[in-house]
Coordinates of C-alpha atoms and ligand atoms in Angstrom, one line a residue:
M1 CA -12.3 0.8 19.7
F2 CA -8.6 0.6 19.7
C3 CA -6.5 1.0 16.5
Y4 CA -2.9 2.0 16.1
Q5 CA -2.1 0.6 12.7
C6 CA -1.3 3.8 10.9
Q7 CA 1.0 6.8 11.4
E8 CA -1.7 9.3 12.2
T9 CA -3.1 7.3 15.1
A10 CA -4.5 9.7 17.8
G11 CA -1.8 11.1 20.1
C12 CA 0.7 8.7 18.5
T13 CA -0.7 6.0 20.8
G14 CA -4.0 4.8 19.5
C15 CA -7.4 5.8 18.2
T16 CA -9.9 5.0 21.0
K17 CA -12.9 7.2 20.3
F18 CA -13.0 7.7 16.5
G19 CA -10.4 7.1 13.9
V20 CA -8.4 10.2 12.8
C21 CA -8.9 8.6 9.3
G22 CA -12.7 8.7 9.8
K23 CA -13.1 5.1 11.0
S24 CA -16.1 4.8 13.4
P25 CA -16.0 2.5 16.4
D26 CA -18.5 0.2 14.8
L27 CA -16.4 -0.1 11.7
A28 CA -13.3 -0.6 13.8
R29 CA -14.8 -3.5 15.7
M30 CA -16.1 -5.1 12.5
Q31 CA -12.6 -4.8 11.0
D32 CA -11.3 -6.5 14.2
L33 CA -13.8 -9.3 13.8
L34 CA -12.9 -9.7 10.1
V35 CA -9.2 -10.0 11.0
Y36 CA -10.1 -12.5 13.8
V37 CA -12.2 -14.8 11.5
T38 CA -9.5 -14.5 8.8
K39 CA -7.0 -15.7 11.4
G40 CA -9.3 -18.6 12.2
L41 CA -9.7 -19.4 8.5
C42 CA -5.9 -19.3 8.1
A43 CA -5.5 -21.7 11.0
V44 CA -7.7 -24.1 9.2
T45 CA -6.0 -23.7 5.8
T46 CA -2.6 -24.1 7.4
R47 CA -3.6 -27.3 9.1
L48 CA -5.1 -28.6 5.9
R49 CA -1.7 -28.0 4.1
Q50 CA 0.1 -29.7 7.0
Q51 CA -2.2 -32.7 6.6
G52 CA -1.3 -32.9 2.9
Q53 CA -4.4 -31.3 1.5
S54 CA -4.5 -28.4 -1.0
V55 CA -6.2 -25.1 -0.6
S56 CA -7.9 -23.6 -3.6
A57 CA -6.7 -20.3 -5.3
E58 CA -10.2 -19.0 -4.7
V59 CA -9.9 -19.4 -0.9
N60 CA -6.4 -17.9 -1.0
H61 CA -7.7 -14.9 -2.9
Y62 CA -10.6 -14.5 -0.5
I63 CA -8.2 -14.3 2.5
T64 CA -6.0 -11.9 0.6
I65 CA -8.9 -9.5 0.0
N66 CA -10.1 -9.7 3.6
L67 CA -6.7 -8.4 4.7
F68 CA -6.6 -5.8 2.0
T69 CA -10.0 -4.5 3.0
T70 CA -8.8 -3.7 6.5
I71 CA -5.9 -1.5 5.4
T72 CA -6.1 2.1 6.5
N73 CA -8.4 4.2 4.3
A74 CA -9.5 1.3 2.0
N75 CA -13.0 0.6 3.1
F76 CA -15.6 2.6 5.1
D77 CA -18.6 0.4 4.5
N78 CA -19.7 -1.6 7.6
E79 CA -22.0 -3.8 5.4
I80 CA -19.0 -5.1 3.5
F81 CA -17.5 -6.3 6.7
Y82 CA -20.6 -8.1 7.9
R83 CA -20.8 -9.8 4.5
R84 CA -17.1 -10.8 4.5
V85 CA -17.3 -12.1 8.0
A86 CA -20.3 -14.2 7.1
E87 CA -18.7 -15.6 4.0
S88 CA -15.3 -16.2 5.7
L89 CA -17.1 -18.2 8.4
R90 CA -19.0 -20.2 5.7
I91 CA -15.8 -21.0 3.8
K92 CA -14.0 -21.9 7.1
D93 CA -16.8 -24.1 8.4
E94 CA -16.8 -26.0 5.1
L95 CA -13.0 -26.5 5.2
L96 CA -13.1 -27.5 8.9
K97 CA -15.0 -30.6 8.0
K98 CA -11.9 -31.9 6.2
V99 CA -9.5 -31.3 9.1
E100 CA -8.4 -34.2 11.3
N101 CA -8.4 -33.5 15.0
A102 CA -10.0 -30.2 14.5
D103 CA -10.6 -29.8 18.2
T104 CA -6.9 -29.0 18.6
L105 CA -7.2 -25.8 16.5
P106 CA -7.3 -22.4 18.1
E107 CA -10.6 -20.9 19.3
A108 CA -10.8 -18.5 16.3
A109 CA -10.9 -21.5 14.0
L110 CA -13.7 -23.1 15.8
W111 CA -15.9 -20.1 16.5
S112 CA -18.8 -19.5 14.2
A113 CA -21.9 -17.3 14.0
A114 CA -25.0 -17.2 11.8
R115 CA -26.6 -14.0 13.1
R116 CA -25.4 -10.4 13.2
D117 CA -26.1 -10.0 16.9
E118 CA -23.7 -12.9 17.5
M119 CA -21.1 -11.2 15.3
D120 CA -21.6 -7.9 17.1
E121 CA -21.1 -9.5 20.5
K122 CA -17.9 -11.3 19.4
S123 CA -16.6 -8.1 17.7
Y124 CA -16.2 -6.5 21.1
Q125 CA -14.0 -9.4 22.4
V126 CA -11.4 -9.7 19.7
G127 CA -9.6 -6.4 19.4
I128 CA -5.9 -5.8 19.5
L129 CA -5.8 -5.3 23.3
T130 CA -6.9 -8.8 24.0
T131 CA -3.2 -9.7 23.7
K132 CA -2.0 -8.5 27.1
D133 CA 1.7 -8.8 26.8
E134 CA 2.7 -5.6 25.1
D135 CA 5.8 -7.0 23.3
I136 CA 3.9 -10.0 22.0
R137 CA 1.1 -7.7 20.9
S138 CA 3.5 -5.4 19.2
L139 CA 5.2 -8.2 17.2
R140 CA 1.8 -9.8 16.3
E141 CA 0.5 -6.5 15.0
L142 CA 3.8 -5.7 13.2
I143 CA 3.4 -9.1 11.4
I144 CA -0.3 -8.6 10.7
Y145 CA 0.3 -5.1 9.2
G146 CA 3.1 -6.4 7.1
L147 CA 0.7 -9.1 5.9
K148 CA -1.9 -6.6 5.1
G149 CA 0.6 -4.7 2.9
L150 CA 1.6 -7.9 1.3
A151 CA -2.0 -8.8 0.7
A152 CA -2.5 -5.5 -1.2
Y153 CA 0.4 -6.4 -3.5
M154 CA -0.8 -10.0 -4.0
K155 CA -4.3 -8.7 -4.9
H156 CA -2.9 -6.5 -7.7
A157 CA -0.8 -9.4 -9.0
N158 CA -3.8 -11.8 -8.8
E159 CA -5.8 -9.3 -10.9
L160 CA -3.3 -9.7 -13.7
N161 CA -3.4 -13.6 -13.3
Y162 CA -0.1 -13.8 -11.5
D163 CA -0.2 -16.0 -8.4
S164 CA 1.9 -17.8 -5.9
E165 CA 0.6 -20.6 -3.7
E166 CA 3.9 -20.4 -1.7
I167 CA 3.4 -16.8 -0.8
C168 CA -0.3 -17.4 0.1
A169 CA 0.6 -20.4 2.2
F170 CA 3.2 -18.3 4.1
M171 CA 0.7 -15.4 4.6
Q172 CA -1.8 -17.8 6.1
K173 CA 0.7 -19.6 8.3
A174 CA 2.0 -16.3 9.6
L175 CA -1.5 -14.9 10.3
A176 CA -2.5 -18.1 12.1
A177 CA 0.7 -17.9 14.1
T178 CA -0.5 -14.7 15.6
L179 CA -3.1 -16.8 17.5
D180 CA -0.5 -19.1 18.9
D181 CA 0.2 -18.3 22.6
S182 CA 3.2 -20.7 22.7
L183 CA 5.3 -18.4 20.5
T184 CA 8.0 -16.4 22.2
V185 CA 9.2 -12.9 21.4
N186 CA 12.2 -14.5 19.6
D187 CA 9.9 -16.7 17.6
L188 CA 7.8 -13.7 16.5
I189 CA 10.9 -11.7 15.6
A190 CA 12.0 -14.6 13.4
L191 CA 8.5 -14.6 11.8
T192 CA 8.7 -10.8 11.3
M193 CA 11.9 -11.3 9.3
E194 CA 10.4 -14.1 7.3
T195 CA 7.5 -11.8 6.5
G196 CA 10.0 -9.4 5.1
K197 CA 11.4 -12.2 2.9
F198 CA 8.0 -12.9 1.5
G199 CA 7.4 -9.2 1.1
V200 CA 10.3 -9.2 -1.3
D201 CA 8.9 -12.2 -3.1
G202 CA 5.4 -10.6 -3.3
M203 CA 6.8 -7.3 -4.6
A204 CA 8.8 -9.3 -7.2
L205 CA 5.7 -11.1 -8.3
L206 CA 3.8 -7.9 -8.7
D207 CA 6.6 -6.3 -10.6
A208 CA 6.6 -9.3 -13.0
A209 CA 2.8 -8.9 -13.3
N210 CA 2.9 -5.2 -14.0
T211 CA 5.8 -5.2 -16.4
G212 CA 4.8 -8.5 -18.0
T213 CA 1.3 -7.1 -18.7
Y214 CA 2.0 -3.5 -19.4
G215 CA 5.7 -3.3 -20.3
N216 CA 8.6 -1.7 -18.5
P217 CA 7.9 1.8 -17.2
E218 CA 9.6 4.4 -19.4
V219 CA 10.8 7.9 -18.6
T220 CA 7.7 10.0 -19.1
R221 CA 6.6 13.6 -18.8
V222 CA 3.1 13.7 -17.4
N223 CA 0.8 16.6 -18.0
I224 CA -0.7 18.1 -14.8
G225 CA -3.1 20.5 -16.5
V226 CA -6.6 19.7 -17.8
R227 CA -8.5 19.7 -21.1
N228 CA -11.9 21.1 -22.0
R229 CA -13.9 17.9 -21.9
P230 CA -15.6 16.0 -19.1
G231 CA -13.3 13.6 -17.3
I232 CA -13.2 10.7 -14.9
L233 CA -10.6 10.7 -12.1
V234 CA -9.1 7.3 -11.1
S235 CA -7.3 6.9 -7.8
G236 CA -5.7 4.1 -5.9
H237 CA -3.3 1.5 -7.1
D238 CA -5.1 -1.0 -9.4
L239 CA -3.8 -0.9 -13.0
R240 CA -6.3 -3.4 -14.2
D241 CA -9.2 -1.2 -13.2
L242 CA -7.6 1.7 -15.0
E243 CA -7.1 -0.4 -18.1
Q244 CA -10.7 -1.4 -18.2
L245 CA -11.8 2.2 -17.7
L246 CA -9.6 3.3 -20.5
E247 CA -10.9 0.7 -22.8
Q248 CA -14.5 1.5 -22.0
T249 CA -14.1 5.3 -22.4
Q250 CA -12.7 5.0 -26.0
G251 CA -14.8 7.1 -28.3
T252 CA -17.1 8.4 -25.6
G253 CA -15.7 12.0 -25.5
V254 CA -14.8 11.4 -21.8
D255 CA -11.2 11.9 -20.7
V256 CA -9.4 10.0 -18.0
Y257 CA -7.1 11.5 -15.4
T258 CA -5.0 9.8 -12.7
H259 CA -4.9 10.9 -9.1
S260 CA -2.4 10.2 -6.3
E261 CA -1.0 6.7 -6.5
M262 CA -2.4 6.1 -10.0
L263 CA 0.1 8.7 -11.5
P264 CA 2.7 6.1 -12.3
A265 CA 0.3 4.4 -14.7
H266 CA 1.4 7.0 -17.2
Y267 CA 4.9 5.5 -17.3
Y268 CA 3.7 2.2 -18.7
P269 CA 3.9 1.8 -22.5
A270 CA 0.6 0.0 -22.7
F271 CA -1.4 3.0 -21.5
K272 CA 0.3 5.5 -23.8
K273 CA -1.9 4.5 -26.7
Y274 CA -5.1 6.0 -25.2
D275 CA -5.4 9.5 -26.4
N276 CA -8.1 10.3 -23.8
F277 CA -5.6 9.5 -21.0
V278 CA -4.8 13.1 -20.3
G279 CA -2.6 13.4 -17.3
N280 CA -2.5 13.6 -13.5
Y281 CA -4.9 15.7 -11.5
G282 CA -4.0 16.9 -8.0
N283 CA -1.8 15.5 -5.3
A284 CA -1.6 12.8 -2.7
W285 CA -4.7 11.2 -1.2
W286 CA -5.2 13.5 1.8
K287 CA -6.0 16.6 -0.4
Q288 CA -8.9 14.8 -2.0
K289 CA -11.7 16.8 -0.4
E290 CA -10.7 20.0 -2.2
E291 CA -9.5 18.3 -5.3
F292 CA -12.4 16.0 -5.9
E293 CA -14.7 19.0 -5.4
A294 CA -12.8 20.9 -8.1
F295 CA -12.7 17.9 -10.5
R296 CA -16.4 18.2 -11.1
G297 CA -16.6 14.7 -12.7
P298 CA -16.9 11.2 -11.3
I299 CA -14.1 9.7 -9.3
L300 CA -13.3 6.0 -9.2
M301 CA -11.4 4.8 -6.1
T302 CA -9.8 1.4 -6.9
T303 CA -8.0 1.0 -3.5
N304 CA -6.9 3.1 -0.6
C305 CA -6.5 5.9 0.3
V306 CA -10.1 7.0 0.5
V307 CA -11.1 10.0 2.6
P308 CA -14.7 9.7 3.7
P309 CA -16.3 12.0 1.1
A310 CA -18.1 15.3 1.6
A311 CA -21.8 15.3 0.7
S312 CA -21.1 17.7 -2.2
Y313 CA -19.3 15.1 -4.3
K314 CA -20.4 11.8 -2.6
S315 CA -22.8 11.0 -5.5
R316 CA -19.8 11.3 -7.9
L317 CA -17.6 8.9 -5.9
F318 CA -17.5 5.2 -7.0
T319 CA -15.5 2.4 -5.5
T320 CA -14.3 -0.9 -6.7
G321 CA -12.2 -3.9 -5.5
A322 CA -11.2 -3.6 -1.8
A323 CA -12.3 0.0 -1.6
G324 CA -15.7 0.9 -0.3
V325 CA -17.7 3.8 1.2
A326 CA -21.2 3.4 2.6
G327 CA -23.7 5.2 0.3
C328 CA -21.4 5.2 -2.7
V329 CA -21.9 2.9 -5.7
H330 CA -19.5 -0.1 -5.6
I331 CA -18.7 -1.7 -8.9
D332 CA -18.0 -5.4 -8.7
R333 CA -16.3 -7.6 -11.2
D334 CA -18.2 -10.4 -12.9
E335 CA -16.9 -14.0 -12.9
N336 CA -14.5 -13.2 -15.7
G337 CA -13.0 -10.2 -14.0
H338 CA -14.8 -7.7 -16.2
K339 CA -16.1 -4.5 -14.6
D340 CA -18.8 -2.5 -16.2
F341 CA -18.0 1.2 -15.7
S342 CA -20.8 2.4 -18.0
Q343 CA -22.7 4.3 -15.2
I344 CA -19.5 6.2 -14.4
I345 CA -19.0 7.1 -18.0
E346 CA -22.7 8.2 -18.4
L347 CA -22.4 10.4 -15.4
A348 CA -19.2 11.9 -16.7
K349 CA -20.9 13.0 -19.9
T350 CA -23.3 15.2 -17.8
C351 CA -20.5 16.9 -15.9
E352 CA -18.5 20.0 -16.4
P353 CA -14.8 19.6 -17.4
P354 CA -12.4 19.7 -14.4
T355 CA -11.3 23.0 -12.9
E356 CA -7.6 23.5 -13.7
L357 CA -5.5 23.3 -10.5
E358 CA -2.1 23.8 -12.1
Q359 CA -0.2 23.5 -15.4
G360 CA 3.0 21.9 -16.5
E361 CA 4.5 18.5 -16.3
I362 CA 6.1 16.1 -13.9
I363 CA 8.7 13.5 -14.9
G364 CA 8.8 9.9 -13.7
G365 CA 9.2 6.3 -14.9
F366 CA 12.5 5.5 -13.3
A367 CA 11.8 2.0 -12.3
H368 CA 14.5 -0.6 -12.3
N369 CA 14.7 -1.4 -16.0
Q370 CA 15.0 2.3 -16.9
V371 CA 17.5 3.1 -14.2
L372 CA 19.6 0.1 -15.0
A373 CA 19.7 1.2 -18.6
L374 CA 21.3 4.4 -17.3
A375 CA 23.6 2.4 -14.9
D376 CA 26.8 3.3 -16.8
K377 CA 26.0 7.0 -16.6
I378 CA 25.0 6.8 -13.0
V379 CA 28.1 4.8 -12.0
E380 CA 30.3 7.3 -13.8
A381 CA 28.6 10.1 -12.0
V382 CA 29.2 8.5 -8.7
K383 CA 32.9 7.7 -9.5
T384 CA 33.6 11.3 -10.6
G385 CA 31.9 12.6 -7.5
A386 CA 29.1 14.3 -9.5
I387 CA 26.7 12.3 -7.5
R388 CA 27.7 12.2 -3.8
K389 CA 24.8 10.3 -2.4
F390 CA 21.3 8.8 -3.2
F391 CA 18.5 9.3 -0.8
V392 CA 15.7 6.8 -0.9
M393 CA 12.6 8.8 0.2
A394 CA 9.9 6.3 -0.7
G395 CA 6.7 5.8 1.2
C396 CA 3.5 7.6 1.9
D397 CA 2.2 11.1 2.2
G398 CA -0.2 12.3 4.8
R399 CA -2.0 15.3 6.2
Q400 CA 0.2 16.0 9.2
K401 CA 2.1 19.3 9.1
A402 CA 5.2 17.5 10.4
R403 CA 5.5 16.0 6.9
N404 CA 6.6 19.3 5.6
Y405 CA 9.9 18.0 6.9
Y406 CA 10.2 16.0 3.6
T407 CA 9.7 19.0 1.4
D408 CA 12.2 21.0 3.4
F409 CA 14.6 18.0 3.4
A410 CA 14.4 17.7 -0.4
K411 CA 15.0 21.4 -0.8
A412 CA 17.9 21.4 1.6
L413 CA 19.8 18.4 0.1
P414 CA 23.0 19.5 -1.6
K415 CA 22.9 19.6 -5.4
D416 CA 25.1 16.6 -5.8
T417 CA 22.5 14.3 -4.3
V418 CA 19.7 12.4 -6.0
I419 CA 16.3 11.4 -4.5
L420 CA 15.0 7.9 -5.3
T421 CA 11.3 7.8 -4.6
A422 CA 8.2 5.7 -4.9
G423 CA 4.7 5.9 -3.4
C424 CA 2.7 8.9 -2.7
A425 CA 5.5 10.4 -0.5
K426 CA 6.8 11.9 -3.8
Y427 CA 4.1 14.6 -3.8
K428 CA 6.0 16.4 -1.1
Y429 CA 8.8 17.3 -3.6
N430 CA 7.9 16.1 -7.1
K431 CA 6.8 19.5 -8.3
L432 CA 9.9 21.3 -7.0
D433 CA 12.4 22.3 -9.5
L434 CA 15.4 20.5 -8.1
G435 CA 17.3 20.3 -11.4
D436 CA 19.4 17.5 -12.7
I437 CA 22.9 16.2 -12.6
G438 CA 24.4 15.7 -16.1
G439 CA 20.9 15.0 -17.4
I440 CA 19.9 12.7 -14.5
P441 CA 16.9 14.4 -12.7
R442 CA 17.5 14.9 -9.0
V443 CA 14.2 13.2 -8.2
L444 CA 13.8 9.7 -9.7
D445 CA 10.3 8.4 -9.3
A446 CA 10.1 4.6 -9.6
G447 CA 6.3 4.5 -9.3
Q448 CA 3.8 3.4 -6.7
C449 CA 4.6 2.3 -3.2
N450 CA 4.7 -1.3 -4.5
D451 CA 7.4 -0.2 -6.9
S452 CA 9.7 0.3 -3.9
Y453 CA 10.9 -3.1 -5.1
S454 CA 12.6 -1.2 -7.9
L455 CA 14.6 0.8 -5.5
A456 CA 15.8 -2.3 -3.7
L457 CA 16.8 -3.9 -7.1
I458 CA 18.6 -0.7 -8.1
A459 CA 20.5 -0.8 -4.7
L460 CA 21.4 -4.5 -5.2
K461 CA 22.6 -3.8 -8.8
L462 CA 24.8 -0.9 -7.7
K463 CA 26.2 -3.1 -4.9
E464 CA 27.2 -5.6 -7.7
V465 CA 28.6 -2.9 -10.0
F466 CA 30.7 -1.4 -7.2
E467 CA 31.7 -4.9 -6.1
L468 CA 30.7 -4.3 -2.5
Q469 CA 30.1 -7.0 0.1
D470 CA 27.5 -5.1 2.0
I471 CA 24.5 -3.1 0.7
N472 CA 25.1 -0.6 3.5
D473 CA 28.5 0.4 2.0
L474 CA 26.7 2.0 -0.9
P475 CA 26.3 5.8 -1.0
I476 CA 22.6 5.4 -0.3
A477 CA 20.7 6.7 2.7
F478 CA 17.1 5.7 3.6
N479 CA 14.8 8.4 4.8
I480 CA 11.3 6.7 4.5
A481 CA 8.0 8.4 5.2
W482 CA 5.3 5.9 6.3
Y483 CA 1.6 6.1 6.7
E484 CA -0.2 2.8 6.2
Q485 CA 0.5 -0.9 6.2
K486 CA 2.0 -1.2 2.7
A487 CA 4.9 0.9 4.0
V488 CA 5.2 -1.7 6.8
I489 CA 5.8 -4.5 4.3
V490 CA 8.3 -2.3 2.4
L491 CA 10.2 -1.7 5.6
L492 CA 10.2 -5.4 6.5
A493 CA 11.4 -6.2 3.0
L494 CA 14.3 -3.7 3.3
L495 CA 15.3 -5.2 6.7
Y496 CA 15.2 -8.6 5.2
L497 CA 17.6 -7.4 2.4
G498 CA 20.0 -6.3 5.1
V499 CA 19.4 -2.5 4.8
K500 CA 20.5 -0.8 8.0
N501 CA 20.0 2.7 9.5
I502 CA 16.7 3.4 7.9
H503 CA 15.1 6.6 9.2
L504 CA 11.4 6.4 9.5
G505 CA 9.1 9.3 10.0
P506 CA 7.4 11.6 10.6
T507 CA 6.9 9.5 13.8
L508 CA 7.8 5.9 14.7
P509 CA 4.9 3.5 14.7
A510 CA 2.8 3.5 17.8
F511 CA 2.6 -0.3 17.6
L512 CA 6.3 -0.7 18.3
S513 CA 6.5 -1.4 22.1
P514 CA 9.7 0.1 23.7
N515 CA 11.3 -3.4 23.7
V516 CA 10.5 -4.1 20.1
A517 CA 11.6 -0.7 19.1
K518 CA 14.9 -1.4 21.0
V519 CA 15.4 -4.6 19.0
L520 CA 15.0 -2.7 15.7
V521 CA 17.3 0.1 16.8
E522 CA 20.0 -2.2 18.1
N523 CA 19.9 -4.7 15.3
F524 CA 19.0 -2.5 12.3
G525 CA 19.9 1.0 13.4
I526 CA 16.3 2.1 12.7
A527 CA 15.8 5.7 13.8
G528 CA 13.2 8.5 13.7
I529 CA 13.7 11.9 12.1
G530 CA 15.2 15.0 13.7
T531 CA 15.6 18.4 12.2
V532 CA 16.3 18.7 8.5
E533 CA 19.7 20.3 9.2
D534 CA 20.8 17.7 11.7
D535 CA 19.6 14.8 9.6
I536 CA 21.3 16.0 6.5
K537 CA 24.5 16.4 8.4
L538 CA 24.1 12.9 9.9
F539 CA 23.4 11.3 6.5
L540 CA 26.3 13.0 4.8
E541 CA 28.9 12.3 7.4
Ligands
SF4_601 FE1 -6.6 5.6 13.8 FE2 -5.1 5.0 11.7 FE3 -6.6 3.1 12.9 FE4 -7.7 5.1 11.4 S1 -6.3 3.4 10.7 S2 -8.4 4.3 13.3 S3 -6.3 6.8 12.0 S4 -4.8 4.2 13.8
SF3_602 FE1 -0.1 6.5 -0.4 FE2 -2.4 5.7 0.8 FE3 0.8 4.8 1.4 FE4 0.7 3.7 -2.0 S1 -2.1 6.2 -1.3 S2 1.5 5.0 -0.6 S3 -0.6 6.4 1.8

């Protein structure tokens, strides 16, 4: 196996024996094969569009979920990958019949298999390292990871009946382009930037879907303690799953708690009406082994990040959507999008209430609408010098010790600075008492990683208010923590918006070849992190 798509890749170069995340070599090669057949399918859909034919929303969504399923920590069930490969080939072979001059398509579009042994054989031949030129490989993977992140956001929008043929067409064209050996490094750099543009569009679509369906997030205090009733813990990013679970638990005596990236659900007005929606339990994804043990009730994983479960709570772990774990019950939607969570609710009724991990509250809900409502106050604070600088510290959390940098950084920031955050990166500092500036909390949480869009909108609005020509003239520094591929699309989106000098840590992506890294450093001032002391000095210069 060879995989280097996430930040914790072995030795900061690549997982070759077993994934640090828990991905086995067999799972890795099936993910490679699924990416390969999805590229082939995209070559076909792209050619069909060029020939004036349309592609159905159903096919678009199938492709989107294929990509999402291969995101780090989303799916650990080999069976799902065999099934998705087979179904992707079936769809592709059907569409291929409509293509004129099909023999000019790339090999991935023409390859097919009916049997598992054929799939197995192919899976060994289509890994990342089959692209020999390291710069081309680096750019192809950078684009693919950006598309995986974008696929996650599109999937959430689709669940709420928001869609965009234009974004899907781009995603498929870009994925197919990673098969094209005629593309140069410069062509691929241009495609990387275009991926960032569609990243902005995709995040805007999801923002419209979330706020259009559930209202604009409001400043909210979220309980982090527990009640004395059985509960269900919901993790991942899918708000529609949470909504269905809340509906189905009404009157059952079972409480619902959020975990990790589901925390921001509490900020939406639509979810405040459920009196069994108790609070948030635990921290970011990587602590789930201890926390799921302590929770004592069933857990529903709606997306990444799943840690392969310990035997002690495996029978309490359920998955849905793109998430999957071999041996855990997976709950599928019916043709109307309805999911029946009754077996989770029945199990919860037999379980003990959660063990309390902590007490108190955390505050969040500072998405764009809310922050822009405070714009006058914020602008005034900047003008009077009460706020010297904003630090965008969005992104992911992870288990590496080096990430304590972000806690130390937050603690060491001068008191006249404000942290803007989104994603599970926030758990490194959202329970610290960092105080406020004239009533504005020093940590403003916009929501999930996909709500990083809010932070971009806030920056653009401030640029307008301060009448600046360049977004980089704002008193905003970017110190982003990344882990998986959704952070890659957020990064590409920020680059597309012209944001420079982003610091990325705790380590730079292993998939950036020295030459590609050089392009990012020279053109965008991308940098890694140093010591907390040096970085704060640098940022406040
Ligand atoms: Fe390794 Fe990350 Fe790939 Fe898992 S997703 S195999 S940890 S690089
Ligand atoms: Fe976290 Fe996985 Fe990225 Fe959504 S839950 S930010 S790591």
